[in-house]
Amino acid sequence: MSLYINLRTVVVTILFYSSTLLTYITCTETNLQPNIVLIMADDLGIGDIGCYGNNTMRTPNIDNLAKDGVMLTHHIAAAPLCTPSRAAFMTGRYPIRSGMDNGYSVRVLVFTGSSGGLPENETTFAALLQKQGYATGIIGKWHLGVNCESRNDHCHHPLNHGFDFFYGTPLTNIHDCKPGEGSAILTNFQGRLRLINNTLMVGLLILFVMKWTGFTNLGWGIIVWLTVLCSLFFGAWYCVFGFMRVWNCLIMRNHDVVQQPSNGETLPTRMVEEALAFIERNQRKPFLLLMSFLHVHTPFFTTKAFIGKSKHGAYGDNVEEMDWHVGQIVNAIEKAGLANKTFIYFTSDHGGSLDSVGSNGEHDGGWNGIYRGKKGFAGWEGGIRVPGIFRWPGLLPSNEKIDVPTSLMDIYPTVVSLAGASLPQDRVIDGQDLMPLLKGDVQRSEHEFLFHYCGAALNAVRWHPKGSDTVWKAHFFTPKLEVGPCYRSEICGCHGQYVINHDPPLLFELSKDPSELNPLSPDTEPLFHEIQNQIQIGVEKHRKTLTSVPFQLAWNNVLWKPWLQPCCGTFPFCWCDKDSNVSITMRDPSQ
Ligand SMILES: *[C@@H]1O[C@H](CO)[C@@H](O)[C@H](O)[C@H]1NC(C)=O
């Protein structure tokens, strides 16, 4: 009897271990938990890249990713601006769900010392991967907030959102970061203030002369008081503009500010070195690296090796440098023998900014190819259609193009599933797992509708009816781009004087007319009313899933609050450079 029991135990034990071993083998075979490298460019247009049809811009490294992988040609950002698009990317949800898009005219964070940002109750894919044992790093731009209530609470900081390593800027690259380029945020305001300031100074001088020569019997006391007031005014003026660079252009390593103001000239190179070091450090466990480039946002800090090398001025030089940096990262993965274990993705946070003009008057923005519109405007394709390239040798096909509508929000469920984690059940996730589509198991994604917001206003809807190849797009309003306040403006309002409303919505057959040039009418499209009805039903269903949340970018949240200002010294003296001894060794091998 006891022998029998022992035998049974032995058999059960053997069965248990062999099944465990089998699971282990099959899991390693299917490459569960690959490394995940997500590369995001800033403001890059879809028309700037070789494999998307640009024959004069040289982007061989990005093109190679496409050649060895899958290229999406109908890949859509959830918003046409950095902060909301990145919030959606990190959470897999439309930015209105987290309060990261709103009805005000400022639709991005503009200060490191403001209280808005990605709410703590949002769960990023990084947080889910971290729980699965991934080393999680983000290098470069964050732009999703820092603090809530005090200088170092770091409630919105990457390290409070699932990353265990951060090196980069909590805000973004802006004009203020390059001396002599003016202020991105306060340019208009700055001009006005300077005028007032100069007028006051001249007035004061005249007053002095008049008093001196006896032309006025105003008392010296009053004149002294006026001088003090003017000095205060001048002081405030100086503070706001003189300190903008110090306050907004800073580099953090994890929770510490290591350089303030940042040295933009060396920063992009340091970022790539940090990325290579991160890969090196973590090559023995699964890792997630989000490489969030400062390229190709203005102002440009292109290194000497690339200046004057492209056919497209300073902008082109910067794009080609970024491409080279992409190559550095891919090479490092290959050298470490991780190519077949690494899922690589390349995209841009939204469309190119057609209106950026450099200090030399040169066009400094990207090119959105055949698509109408630009950064800042969600309706037209140009603001939201972006590159989307995936490479995973062995698991994904190579040299494949897929043209069905997909979203940047899809990365969330895709990487969460690759890591073996499950999606949060207590909230709506708008993204769809891309793996079946990328592998070629299915021919279309689960997205039937995609909703395009301008702030909190629903601007347009994309409809890919089930069982059909056609994609329709309806615009509830379009921006007034040709005249008025939106003309040559990067960011413009979403209602009132800024837009033209359409009732019935302006309808395009996007699959046939990707440039959105021929609006349909009941005369040209027999199903016109039926299509509009179906879209309306889709919108109503979507609206029912929305809940009201605090607006993270409301005025009181985007204002600069001195007590929230990240500072490496004693506020307001925030100067430091603890990062200057980093070696700058990278050079273009072709030089
Ligand atoms: C390539 O990109 C440049 C820079 O954005 C642009 O000026 C040019 O028109 C593009 N070329 C094509 C063929 O798309």
Coordinates of C-alpha atoms and ligand atoms in Angstrom, one line a residue:
M1 CA 0.0 0.0 0.0
S2 CA 2.7 2.5 1.0
L3 CA 4.7 1.4 -2.0
Y4 CA 1.6 2.2 -4.1
I5 CA 1.2 5.7 -2.6
N6 CA 4.9 6.4 -3.1
L7 CA 4.7 5.3 -6.7
R8 CA 1.7 7.5 -7.2
T9 CA 3.6 10.5 -5.6
V10 CA 6.6 9.8 -7.9
V11 CA 4.4 9.7 -11.0
V12 CA 2.5 12.9 -10.0
T13 CA 5.8 14.6 -9.2
I14 CA 7.3 13.6 -12.6
L15 CA 4.2 14.7 -14.4
F16 CA 4.2 18.0 -12.6
Y17 CA 7.8 18.8 -13.3
S18 CA 7.7 17.7 -16.9
S19 CA 4.6 19.9 -17.6
T20 CA 6.4 22.8 -15.9
L21 CA 9.4 22.2 -18.1
L22 CA 7.2 21.9 -21.1
T23 CA 5.5 25.2 -20.3
Y24 CA 8.9 26.7 -19.8
I25 CA 10.1 25.4 -23.2
T26 CA 7.0 26.5 -25.1
C27 CA 7.1 29.9 -23.5
T28 CA 10.7 30.5 -24.4
E29 CA 10.0 29.2 -27.9
T30 CA 7.1 31.6 -28.5
N31 CA 9.3 34.3 -27.0
L32 CA 7.0 35.3 -24.2
Q33 CA 8.1 38.5 -22.6
P34 CA 10.3 39.9 -25.4
N35 CA 12.2 43.1 -24.8
I36 CA 10.2 46.1 -25.9
V37 CA 11.8 49.2 -27.5
L38 CA 9.4 52.0 -28.3
I39 CA 10.9 54.9 -30.2
M40 CA 8.8 58.0 -30.5
A41 CA 9.9 61.1 -32.5
D42 CA 8.5 64.5 -31.7
D43 CA 6.6 66.4 -34.4
L44 CA 8.0 64.2 -37.2
G45 CA 5.7 64.2 -40.3
I46 CA 4.8 61.0 -42.0
G47 CA 6.1 62.5 -45.3
D48 CA 9.6 63.0 -43.9
I49 CA 10.6 59.4 -44.0
G50 CA 12.1 57.4 -46.9
C51 CA 9.9 54.3 -46.6
Y52 CA 6.8 56.5 -46.5
G53 CA 7.6 58.0 -49.9
N54 CA 10.2 60.7 -49.3
N55 CA 13.0 60.2 -51.9
T56 CA 15.2 63.1 -50.8
M57 CA 15.4 62.7 -47.1
R58 CA 17.8 60.0 -46.0
T59 CA 16.4 57.8 -43.3
P60 CA 18.1 54.5 -44.0
N61 CA 17.8 53.2 -40.4
I62 CA 14.1 53.7 -40.1
D63 CA 13.6 52.3 -43.6
N64 CA 15.5 49.2 -42.6
L65 CA 13.1 48.7 -39.7
A66 CA 10.3 48.7 -42.2
K67 CA 12.1 46.4 -44.6
D68 CA 12.7 43.9 -41.8
G69 CA 9.2 44.3 -40.3
V70 CA 5.7 45.6 -40.7
M71 CA 4.8 49.1 -41.7
L72 CA 1.4 50.6 -40.9
T73 CA 0.2 53.2 -43.4
H74 CA -3.0 54.1 -41.6
H75 CA -1.7 54.7 -38.1
I76 CA -3.4 57.4 -36.1
A77 CA -2.3 59.5 -33.1
A78 CA -5.0 60.0 -30.5
A79 CA -4.4 63.8 -30.6
P80 CA -2.6 66.3 -32.7
L81 CA -0.5 67.7 -29.8
C82 CA 2.2 66.3 -27.5
T83 CA 0.6 66.2 -24.1
P84 CA -2.8 64.6 -25.0
S85 CA -1.3 62.3 -27.6
R86 CA 1.3 61.0 -25.2
A87 CA -1.2 60.6 -22.4
A88 CA -3.3 58.4 -24.7
F89 CA -0.2 56.5 -25.8
M90 CA 0.8 55.8 -22.2
T91 CA -2.7 54.8 -21.0
G92 CA -4.3 53.2 -24.1
R93 CA -7.2 55.6 -23.6
Y94 CA -8.5 58.7 -25.3
P95 CA -7.0 61.7 -23.6
I96 CA -10.4 63.0 -22.5
R97 CA -10.8 59.9 -20.3
S98 CA -7.8 61.0 -18.2
G99 CA -8.6 64.7 -18.3
M100 CA -5.4 65.3 -20.4
D101 CA -7.3 67.1 -23.2
N102 CA -9.8 69.9 -22.5
G103 CA -11.8 72.8 -23.8
Y104 CA -9.3 75.5 -23.1
S105 CA -7.0 77.0 -25.7
V106 CA -3.8 75.8 -24.0
R107 CA -3.9 72.1 -24.8
V108 CA -0.3 71.2 -23.7
L109 CA 1.7 71.6 -20.5
V110 CA 3.9 74.7 -20.8
F111 CA 5.7 74.8 -17.5
T112 CA 7.6 72.3 -15.4
G113 CA 6.2 74.1 -12.4
S114 CA 2.5 73.6 -13.0
S115 CA 0.2 71.1 -11.3
G116 CA -1.5 69.4 -14.3
G117 CA -0.3 66.0 -15.5
L118 CA -1.1 62.3 -15.9
P119 CA -3.3 61.5 -12.9
E120 CA -2.0 59.0 -10.4
N121 CA -5.0 56.7 -10.9
E122 CA -4.1 56.1 -14.5
T123 CA -2.2 52.9 -15.1
T124 CA 0.5 53.1 -17.8
F125 CA 1.7 50.1 -19.7
A126 CA 5.0 50.7 -18.0
A127 CA 3.4 50.1 -14.6
L128 CA 1.9 46.8 -15.8
L129 CA 5.2 45.6 -17.4
Q130 CA 7.1 46.6 -14.2
K131 CA 4.9 44.2 -12.3
Q132 CA 5.7 41.5 -14.8
G133 CA 9.4 41.8 -13.9
Y134 CA 10.4 44.1 -16.7
A135 CA 13.2 46.7 -16.2
T136 CA 11.4 49.9 -17.4
G137 CA 13.2 52.9 -18.7
I138 CA 12.2 56.2 -20.4
I139 CA 14.8 58.4 -22.0
G140 CA 14.1 61.9 -23.3
K141 CA 10.8 63.8 -23.3
W142 CA 8.0 63.1 -20.8
H143 CA 5.7 66.1 -21.1
L144 CA 3.1 64.6 -18.8
G145 CA 3.6 66.7 -15.7
V146 CA 5.8 66.6 -12.6
N147 CA 4.3 67.8 -9.3
C148 CA 0.9 68.2 -7.7
E149 CA 1.2 70.1 -4.5
S150 CA 4.8 70.5 -3.5
R151 CA 8.2 70.9 -5.2
N152 CA 9.2 67.2 -4.8
D153 CA 6.0 65.2 -4.6
H154 CA 6.6 64.0 -8.2
C155 CA 3.0 62.7 -8.4
H156 CA 3.1 62.9 -12.3
H157 CA 6.7 61.9 -12.6
P158 CA 7.7 58.9 -14.8
L159 CA 9.0 57.1 -11.7
N160 CA 5.5 57.3 -10.2
H161 CA 4.0 55.9 -13.4
G162 CA 5.7 52.6 -13.7
F163 CA 9.2 53.5 -14.9
D164 CA 12.2 52.6 -12.8
F165 CA 14.6 54.7 -14.8
F166 CA 14.2 58.2 -16.2
Y167 CA 16.8 60.4 -17.9
G168 CA 15.5 63.4 -19.8
T169 CA 13.4 66.4 -19.7
P170 CA 10.1 66.4 -17.8
L171 CA 8.7 69.0 -20.2
T172 CA 9.8 69.3 -23.9
N173 CA 12.3 70.9 -26.1
I174 CA 11.2 74.5 -26.6
H175 CA 12.6 77.7 -28.0
D176 CA 13.5 79.0 -24.6
C177 CA 16.0 76.1 -24.3
K178 CA 18.2 77.7 -27.0
P179 CA 19.6 81.2 -26.1
G180 CA 18.7 83.7 -28.8
E181 CA 15.6 81.8 -30.1
G182 CA 13.1 83.7 -28.1
S183 CA 10.4 82.2 -26.0
A184 CA 8.0 79.6 -27.3
I185 CA 5.2 80.3 -24.9
L186 CA 5.5 84.0 -24.1
T187 CA 6.6 85.5 -27.4
N188 CA 3.6 87.7 -27.9
F189 CA 3.3 88.6 -24.3
Q190 CA 7.0 89.3 -24.2
G191 CA 6.8 91.8 -27.1
R192 CA 4.0 93.6 -25.4
L193 CA 5.8 93.7 -22.0
R194 CA 9.0 95.0 -23.6
L195 CA 7.1 97.8 -25.2
I196 CA 5.5 98.9 -21.9
N197 CA 8.8 98.5 -20.2
N198 CA 10.7 100.6 -22.7
T199 CA 8.0 103.3 -22.7
L200 CA 8.2 103.5 -18.9
M201 CA 12.0 103.8 -19.0
V202 CA 11.9 106.6 -21.5
G203 CA 9.1 108.4 -19.6
L204 CA 11.2 108.2 -16.4
L205 CA 14.3 109.6 -18.2
I206 CA 12.3 112.5 -19.5
L207 CA 10.9 113.2 -16.0
F208 CA 14.5 113.2 -14.6
V209 CA 15.7 115.7 -17.2
M210 CA 12.6 117.9 -16.6
K211 CA 13.1 117.9 -12.9
W212 CA 16.9 118.6 -13.3
T213 CA 16.3 121.5 -15.6
G214 CA 13.4 122.9 -13.5
F215 CA 10.7 122.2 -16.0
T216 CA 8.5 120.5 -13.5
N217 CA 7.8 121.0 -9.8
L218 CA 7.0 117.3 -9.2
G219 CA 8.7 116.3 -5.9
W220 CA 11.8 114.1 -5.8
G221 CA 9.9 111.7 -3.6
I222 CA 7.4 110.9 -6.3
I223 CA 10.1 110.5 -8.8
V224 CA 12.0 108.1 -6.6
W225 CA 8.8 106.1 -6.0
L226 CA 8.2 105.9 -9.7
T227 CA 11.7 104.7 -10.2
V228 CA 11.2 102.0 -7.6
L229 CA 8.0 100.9 -9.3
C230 CA 9.6 100.8 -12.7
S231 CA 12.5 98.8 -11.3
L232 CA 10.1 96.3 -9.8
F233 CA 8.4 96.1 -13.1
F234 CA 11.7 95.6 -14.9
G235 CA 12.7 93.0 -12.3
A236 CA 9.5 91.0 -12.9
W237 CA 10.0 91.2 -16.6
Y238 CA 13.5 89.9 -16.3
C239 CA 12.4 87.2 -14.0
V240 CA 9.8 85.8 -16.3
F241 CA 11.9 85.8 -19.4
G242 CA 15.4 85.5 -18.0
F243 CA 14.4 82.5 -16.0
M244 CA 12.2 80.7 -18.5
R245 CA 15.2 78.7 -19.7
V246 CA 16.2 77.8 -16.2
W247 CA 12.7 76.8 -15.2
N248 CA 11.7 74.9 -18.2
C249 CA 14.8 73.4 -19.7
L250 CA 16.1 71.0 -17.2
I251 CA 17.4 67.4 -17.1
M252 CA 16.5 64.9 -14.5
R253 CA 18.1 61.6 -13.8
N254 CA 15.4 59.6 -11.9
H255 CA 14.2 62.0 -9.2
D256 CA 17.2 64.4 -9.3
V257 CA 17.6 67.5 -11.4
V258 CA 21.1 67.0 -12.8
Q259 CA 21.4 69.9 -15.2
Q260 CA 19.6 73.2 -15.1
P261 CA 19.4 74.9 -17.5
S262 CA 20.0 72.0 -19.9
N263 CA 22.8 71.9 -22.4
G264 CA 20.8 71.3 -25.5
E265 CA 24.0 70.9 -27.6
T266 CA 25.1 67.7 -25.9
L267 CA 21.7 66.4 -24.7
P268 CA 20.6 64.3 -27.7
T269 CA 23.9 62.5 -27.7
R270 CA 23.8 61.9 -24.0
M271 CA 20.3 60.5 -24.4
V272 CA 21.5 57.9 -26.9
E273 CA 24.4 57.0 -24.7
E274 CA 21.9 56.6 -21.8
A275 CA 19.8 54.3 -24.1
L276 CA 22.8 52.2 -25.0
A277 CA 23.8 51.9 -21.3
F278 CA 20.3 50.9 -20.4
I279 CA 20.2 48.1 -22.9
E280 CA 23.7 47.0 -21.8
R281 CA 22.6 47.0 -18.1
N282 CA 19.4 45.1 -18.6
Q283 CA 20.3 42.7 -21.4
R284 CA 19.8 39.7 -19.1
K285 CA 16.2 40.4 -18.2
P286 CA 13.2 41.6 -20.2
F287 CA 13.3 45.3 -20.5
L288 CA 11.0 48.1 -21.8
L289 CA 12.8 51.1 -23.2
L290 CA 10.8 54.1 -24.3
M291 CA 13.1 56.3 -26.4
S292 CA 11.3 59.6 -26.5
F293 CA 13.3 61.7 -28.9
L294 CA 13.6 65.5 -28.6
H295 CA 14.2 65.4 -32.3
V296 CA 12.7 66.9 -34.5
H297 CA 11.0 69.6 -32.4
T298 CA 12.4 73.1 -32.7
P299 CA 14.8 74.6 -31.8
F300 CA 17.4 72.2 -33.4
F301 CA 20.5 71.1 -31.6
T302 CA 22.0 69.1 -34.5
T303 CA 25.6 68.0 -34.0
K304 CA 28.3 69.2 -36.4
A305 CA 28.5 65.9 -38.2
F306 CA 25.0 66.4 -39.6
I307 CA 24.8 70.2 -40.1
G308 CA 24.4 71.1 -43.8
K309 CA 24.3 67.4 -44.8
S310 CA 20.7 67.0 -45.8
K311 CA 18.8 68.4 -48.8
H312 CA 16.2 69.9 -46.5
G313 CA 17.9 72.6 -44.4
A314 CA 18.2 72.6 -40.7
Y315 CA 15.0 70.5 -40.4
G316 CA 16.3 67.8 -42.7
D317 CA 19.7 67.7 -40.9
N318 CA 17.9 67.1 -37.6
V319 CA 15.7 64.3 -39.1
E320 CA 18.8 62.6 -40.6
E321 CA 20.6 62.8 -37.3
M322 CA 17.6 61.2 -35.5
D323 CA 17.6 58.4 -38.0
W324 CA 21.3 57.8 -37.2
H325 CA 20.4 57.7 -33.5
V326 CA 17.7 55.1 -34.3
G327 CA 20.4 53.1 -36.0
Q328 CA 22.6 53.3 -32.9
I329 CA 19.9 51.8 -30.8
V330 CA 19.0 49.0 -33.2
N331 CA 22.8 48.2 -33.6
A332 CA 23.2 47.9 -29.8
I333 CA 20.3 45.5 -29.7
E334 CA 21.8 43.4 -32.4
K335 CA 25.3 43.5 -30.9
A336 CA 23.9 42.2 -27.6
G337 CA 22.4 39.3 -29.5
L338 CA 18.8 40.4 -28.7
A339 CA 17.4 41.0 -32.1
N340 CA 15.1 38.0 -32.1
K341 CA 14.0 38.7 -28.6
T342 CA 13.2 42.4 -29.1
F343 CA 10.0 44.0 -30.3
I344 CA 10.8 47.4 -31.8
Y345 CA 8.3 50.1 -32.7
F346 CA 8.9 53.5 -34.3
T347 CA 6.4 56.4 -34.5
S348 CA 5.8 60.1 -34.1
D349 CA 3.6 61.7 -31.5
H350 CA 1.6 63.5 -34.2
G351 CA 1.9 65.1 -37.5
G352 CA 4.5 67.7 -38.6
S353 CA 4.2 71.3 -37.7
L354 CA 4.0 73.1 -41.1
D355 CA 4.3 76.5 -39.5
S356 CA 7.5 76.4 -37.6
V357 CA 9.8 79.1 -39.0
G358 CA 13.4 79.2 -37.8
S359 CA 15.3 82.3 -36.7
N360 CA 16.8 82.4 -40.2
G361 CA 13.3 82.5 -41.7
E362 CA 13.7 78.9 -43.0
H363 CA 10.9 76.5 -42.9
D364 CA 11.5 74.4 -39.7
G365 CA 8.6 72.0 -39.7
G366 CA 7.9 68.6 -41.1
W367 CA 6.0 67.4 -44.1
N368 CA 2.8 65.4 -43.9
G369 CA 3.0 64.1 -47.4
I370 CA -0.3 63.8 -49.2
Y371 CA -2.3 64.5 -46.1
R372 CA -4.1 67.8 -45.5
G373 CA -3.5 69.7 -42.2
K374 CA -0.8 69.8 -39.5
K375 CA 0.2 69.6 -35.9
G376 CA -2.4 71.1 -33.6
F377 CA -5.4 70.3 -35.7
A378 CA -7.1 67.0 -35.1
G379 CA -9.6 67.0 -37.9
W380 CA -7.5 66.7 -41.1
E381 CA -5.3 63.6 -41.5
G382 CA -2.0 65.6 -41.5
G383 CA -2.3 66.3 -37.8
I384 CA -2.7 62.7 -36.7
R385 CA -1.6 60.3 -39.4
V386 CA 1.9 59.1 -38.3
P387 CA 4.5 56.5 -39.2
G388 CA 4.1 53.1 -37.4
I389 CA 6.8 50.5 -37.9
F390 CA 7.2 47.2 -36.1
R391 CA 10.1 44.9 -36.2
W392 CA 10.5 41.5 -34.5
P393 CA 12.5 39.1 -36.6
G394 CA 11.2 35.6 -36.6
L395 CA 7.8 36.5 -35.2
L396 CA 6.6 39.3 -37.5
P397 CA 6.8 39.1 -41.2
S398 CA 9.2 41.3 -43.0
N399 CA 8.6 43.9 -45.7
E400 CA 4.9 44.0 -45.0
K401 CA 2.5 47.0 -45.4
I402 CA -0.8 47.1 -43.7
D403 CA -3.3 49.8 -44.5
V404 CA -6.2 49.3 -42.1
P405 CA -6.9 52.0 -39.4
T406 CA -4.9 51.5 -36.2
S407 CA -4.1 53.8 -33.3
L408 CA -1.1 54.7 -31.2
M409 CA -3.3 53.6 -28.3
D410 CA -3.0 50.1 -29.6
I411 CA 0.5 49.8 -28.3
Y412 CA -0.8 49.6 -24.8
P413 CA -2.8 46.3 -25.1
T414 CA -0.2 44.9 -27.5
V415 CA 2.8 45.2 -25.2
V416 CA 0.7 44.4 -22.1
S417 CA -0.2 41.1 -23.7
L418 CA 3.4 40.4 -24.9
A419 CA 4.5 40.8 -21.3
G420 CA 2.0 38.3 -20.2
A421 CA 0.0 40.8 -18.1
S422 CA -3.7 41.4 -18.3
L423 CA -5.5 44.7 -19.0
P424 CA -7.1 46.7 -16.2
Q425 CA -10.7 45.6 -15.9
D426 CA -12.0 48.7 -14.1
R427 CA -11.8 51.2 -17.0
V428 CA -12.3 51.5 -20.7
I429 CA -9.2 50.8 -22.8
D430 CA -9.6 52.2 -26.3
G431 CA -6.6 50.4 -27.9
Q432 CA -6.7 47.0 -29.5
D433 CA -4.0 44.3 -29.5
L434 CA -2.1 44.6 -32.7
M435 CA -0.3 41.3 -32.7
P436 CA -3.0 39.3 -34.7
L437 CA -2.9 42.0 -37.4
L438 CA 0.9 42.3 -37.5
K439 CA 1.4 38.6 -37.7
G440 CA -1.1 38.4 -40.5
D441 CA -3.6 36.2 -38.6
V442 CA -6.4 38.6 -39.3
Q443 CA -6.9 41.2 -42.0
R444 CA -8.4 44.0 -40.0
S445 CA -8.2 45.5 -36.6
E446 CA -11.0 45.6 -34.1
H447 CA -11.4 49.3 -34.5
E448 CA -14.7 50.1 -36.1
F449 CA -14.7 53.7 -35.1
L450 CA -11.9 56.1 -34.2
F451 CA -12.8 59.4 -32.6
H452 CA -10.7 62.5 -33.2
Y453 CA -10.9 65.2 -30.6
C454 CA -9.9 68.9 -30.7
G455 CA -9.6 69.6 -27.0
A456 CA -12.8 68.3 -25.4
A457 CA -14.8 68.7 -28.6
L458 CA -15.4 65.8 -30.9
N459 CA -13.9 67.0 -34.2
A460 CA -14.2 64.1 -36.6
V461 CA -15.0 60.4 -36.7
R462 CA -13.4 57.6 -38.8
W463 CA -15.6 54.6 -39.6
H464 CA -14.3 51.3 -40.9
P465 CA -17.6 49.3 -41.3
K466 CA -17.4 45.7 -40.4
G467 CA -16.9 43.5 -43.4
S468 CA -16.0 46.4 -45.7
D469 CA -12.7 47.8 -46.9
T470 CA -14.0 51.3 -47.1
V471 CA -13.0 53.9 -44.5
W472 CA -15.3 56.9 -44.1
K473 CA -14.5 60.1 -42.2
A474 CA -16.9 62.7 -41.0
H475 CA -15.9 66.2 -39.8
F476 CA -18.2 68.0 -37.4
F477 CA -16.1 71.1 -37.8
T478 CA -12.9 72.1 -39.6
P479 CA -10.3 74.7 -38.6
K480 CA -10.2 78.0 -40.4
L481 CA -6.6 77.5 -41.6
E482 CA -6.6 79.9 -44.6
V483 CA -7.6 83.2 -42.8
G484 CA -8.1 84.5 -39.3
P485 CA -6.4 83.6 -36.1
C486 CA -5.5 80.0 -37.1
Y487 CA -3.6 81.1 -40.2
R488 CA 0.1 80.2 -39.7
S489 CA -0.6 79.3 -36.1
E490 CA 0.5 76.2 -34.4
I491 CA -2.2 75.9 -31.9
C492 CA -5.6 77.3 -32.3
G493 CA -9.1 77.1 -30.7
C494 CA -11.6 74.3 -31.2
H495 CA -14.8 76.3 -31.4
G496 CA -16.3 79.7 -32.2
Q497 CA -14.3 82.0 -34.4
Y498 CA -11.6 79.4 -35.0
V499 CA -13.7 76.8 -36.8
I500 CA -16.4 76.2 -39.5
N501 CA -19.2 74.0 -38.2
H502 CA -20.7 71.4 -40.6
D503 CA -24.2 70.1 -40.4
P504 CA -24.5 67.5 -41.8
P505 CA -20.9 66.6 -41.1
L506 CA -18.4 66.9 -43.9
L507 CA -18.0 63.4 -45.3
F508 CA -15.1 61.9 -47.1
E509 CA -14.4 58.4 -48.4
L510 CA -11.0 58.3 -46.9
S511 CA -9.9 55.0 -48.4
K512 CA -10.3 56.6 -51.9
D513 CA -9.6 60.2 -51.0
P514 CA -6.9 60.2 -48.4
S515 CA -6.1 63.9 -49.0
E516 CA -9.7 64.8 -48.0
L517 CA -10.3 66.9 -51.1
N518 CA -13.7 65.8 -52.3
P519 CA -16.5 66.1 -49.7
L520 CA -19.4 63.8 -50.5
S521 CA -23.0 64.8 -50.9
P522 CA -26.3 62.9 -51.2
D523 CA -25.9 63.4 -55.0
T524 CA -22.4 61.9 -55.2
E525 CA -22.9 59.2 -52.6
P526 CA -26.2 57.3 -52.6
L527 CA -25.6 56.0 -49.1
F528 CA -24.8 59.5 -47.7
H529 CA -27.6 59.6 -45.1
E530 CA -27.2 56.0 -44.1
I531 CA -23.4 56.5 -43.5
Q532 CA -24.1 59.7 -41.4
N533 CA -26.7 57.8 -39.4
Q534 CA -24.3 54.9 -38.6
I535 CA -21.6 57.4 -37.6
Q536 CA -24.1 59.2 -35.3
I537 CA -25.0 55.9 -33.7
G538 CA -21.3 55.1 -33.2
V539 CA -20.8 58.6 -31.6
E540 CA -23.7 58.1 -29.2
K541 CA -22.4 54.7 -28.1
H542 CA -18.9 56.2 -27.5
R543 CA -20.3 59.2 -25.6
K544 CA -22.1 56.8 -23.2
T545 CA -18.7 55.4 -22.2
L546 CA -17.3 58.8 -21.1
T547 CA -17.3 59.9 -17.5
S548 CA -16.5 63.3 -16.3
V549 CA -13.0 63.8 -14.8
P550 CA -11.0 66.9 -13.6
F551 CA -9.4 68.8 -16.5
Q552 CA -5.7 68.4 -16.0
L553 CA -5.0 71.3 -18.4
A554 CA -7.5 73.8 -16.9
W555 CA -6.0 77.3 -16.4
N556 CA -5.2 76.7 -12.7
N557 CA -3.4 73.6 -13.6
V558 CA -1.2 75.0 -16.4
L559 CA -0.2 78.2 -14.7
W560 CA 3.3 78.4 -13.4
K561 CA 3.4 77.9 -9.6
P562 CA 6.7 78.8 -8.1
W563 CA 6.3 76.3 -5.2
L564 CA 6.1 73.5 -7.7
Q565 CA 9.1 74.4 -9.7
P566 CA 11.7 71.6 -9.9
C567 CA 14.9 73.1 -8.8
C568 CA 18.4 71.7 -8.2
G569 CA 19.5 74.6 -5.9
T570 CA 17.6 76.7 -3.5
F571 CA 14.6 78.3 -5.3
P572 CA 14.8 80.6 -7.2
F573 CA 18.5 80.0 -7.7
C574 CA 18.2 76.8 -9.7
W575 CA 21.5 76.4 -11.4
C576 CA 23.5 73.2 -11.5
D577 CA 25.4 70.9 -13.8
K578 CA 26.1 67.5 -12.3
D579 CA 26.0 65.9 -15.7
S580 CA 28.8 67.6 -17.6
N581 CA 31.4 64.8 -17.1
V582 CA 29.4 62.4 -19.3
S583 CA 31.6 61.4 -22.2
I584 CA 30.5 62.6 -25.6
T585 CA 32.1 59.9 -27.7
M586 CA 29.6 59.4 -30.5
R587 CA 30.5 60.4 -34.0
D588 CA 28.9 59.7 -37.3
P589 CA 30.9 56.8 -38.7
S590 CA 30.8 58.2 -42.1
Q591 CA 32.7 61.3 -41.1
Ligands
LIG1 C1 10.7 65.2 -48.1 O1 10.8 65.9 -46.8 C2 11.1 67.3 -47.0 C3 11.3 67.9 -45.6 O2 10.1 67.8 -44.8 C4 10.0 67.9 -47.8 O3 10.3 69.3 -48.0 C5 9.8 67.2 -49.1 O4 8.8 67.7 -49.9 C6 9.6 65.7 -48.9 N1 9.6 65.0 -50.2 C7 8.7 64.2 -50.6 C8 8.8 63.6 -52.0 O5 7.7 64.0 -49.9

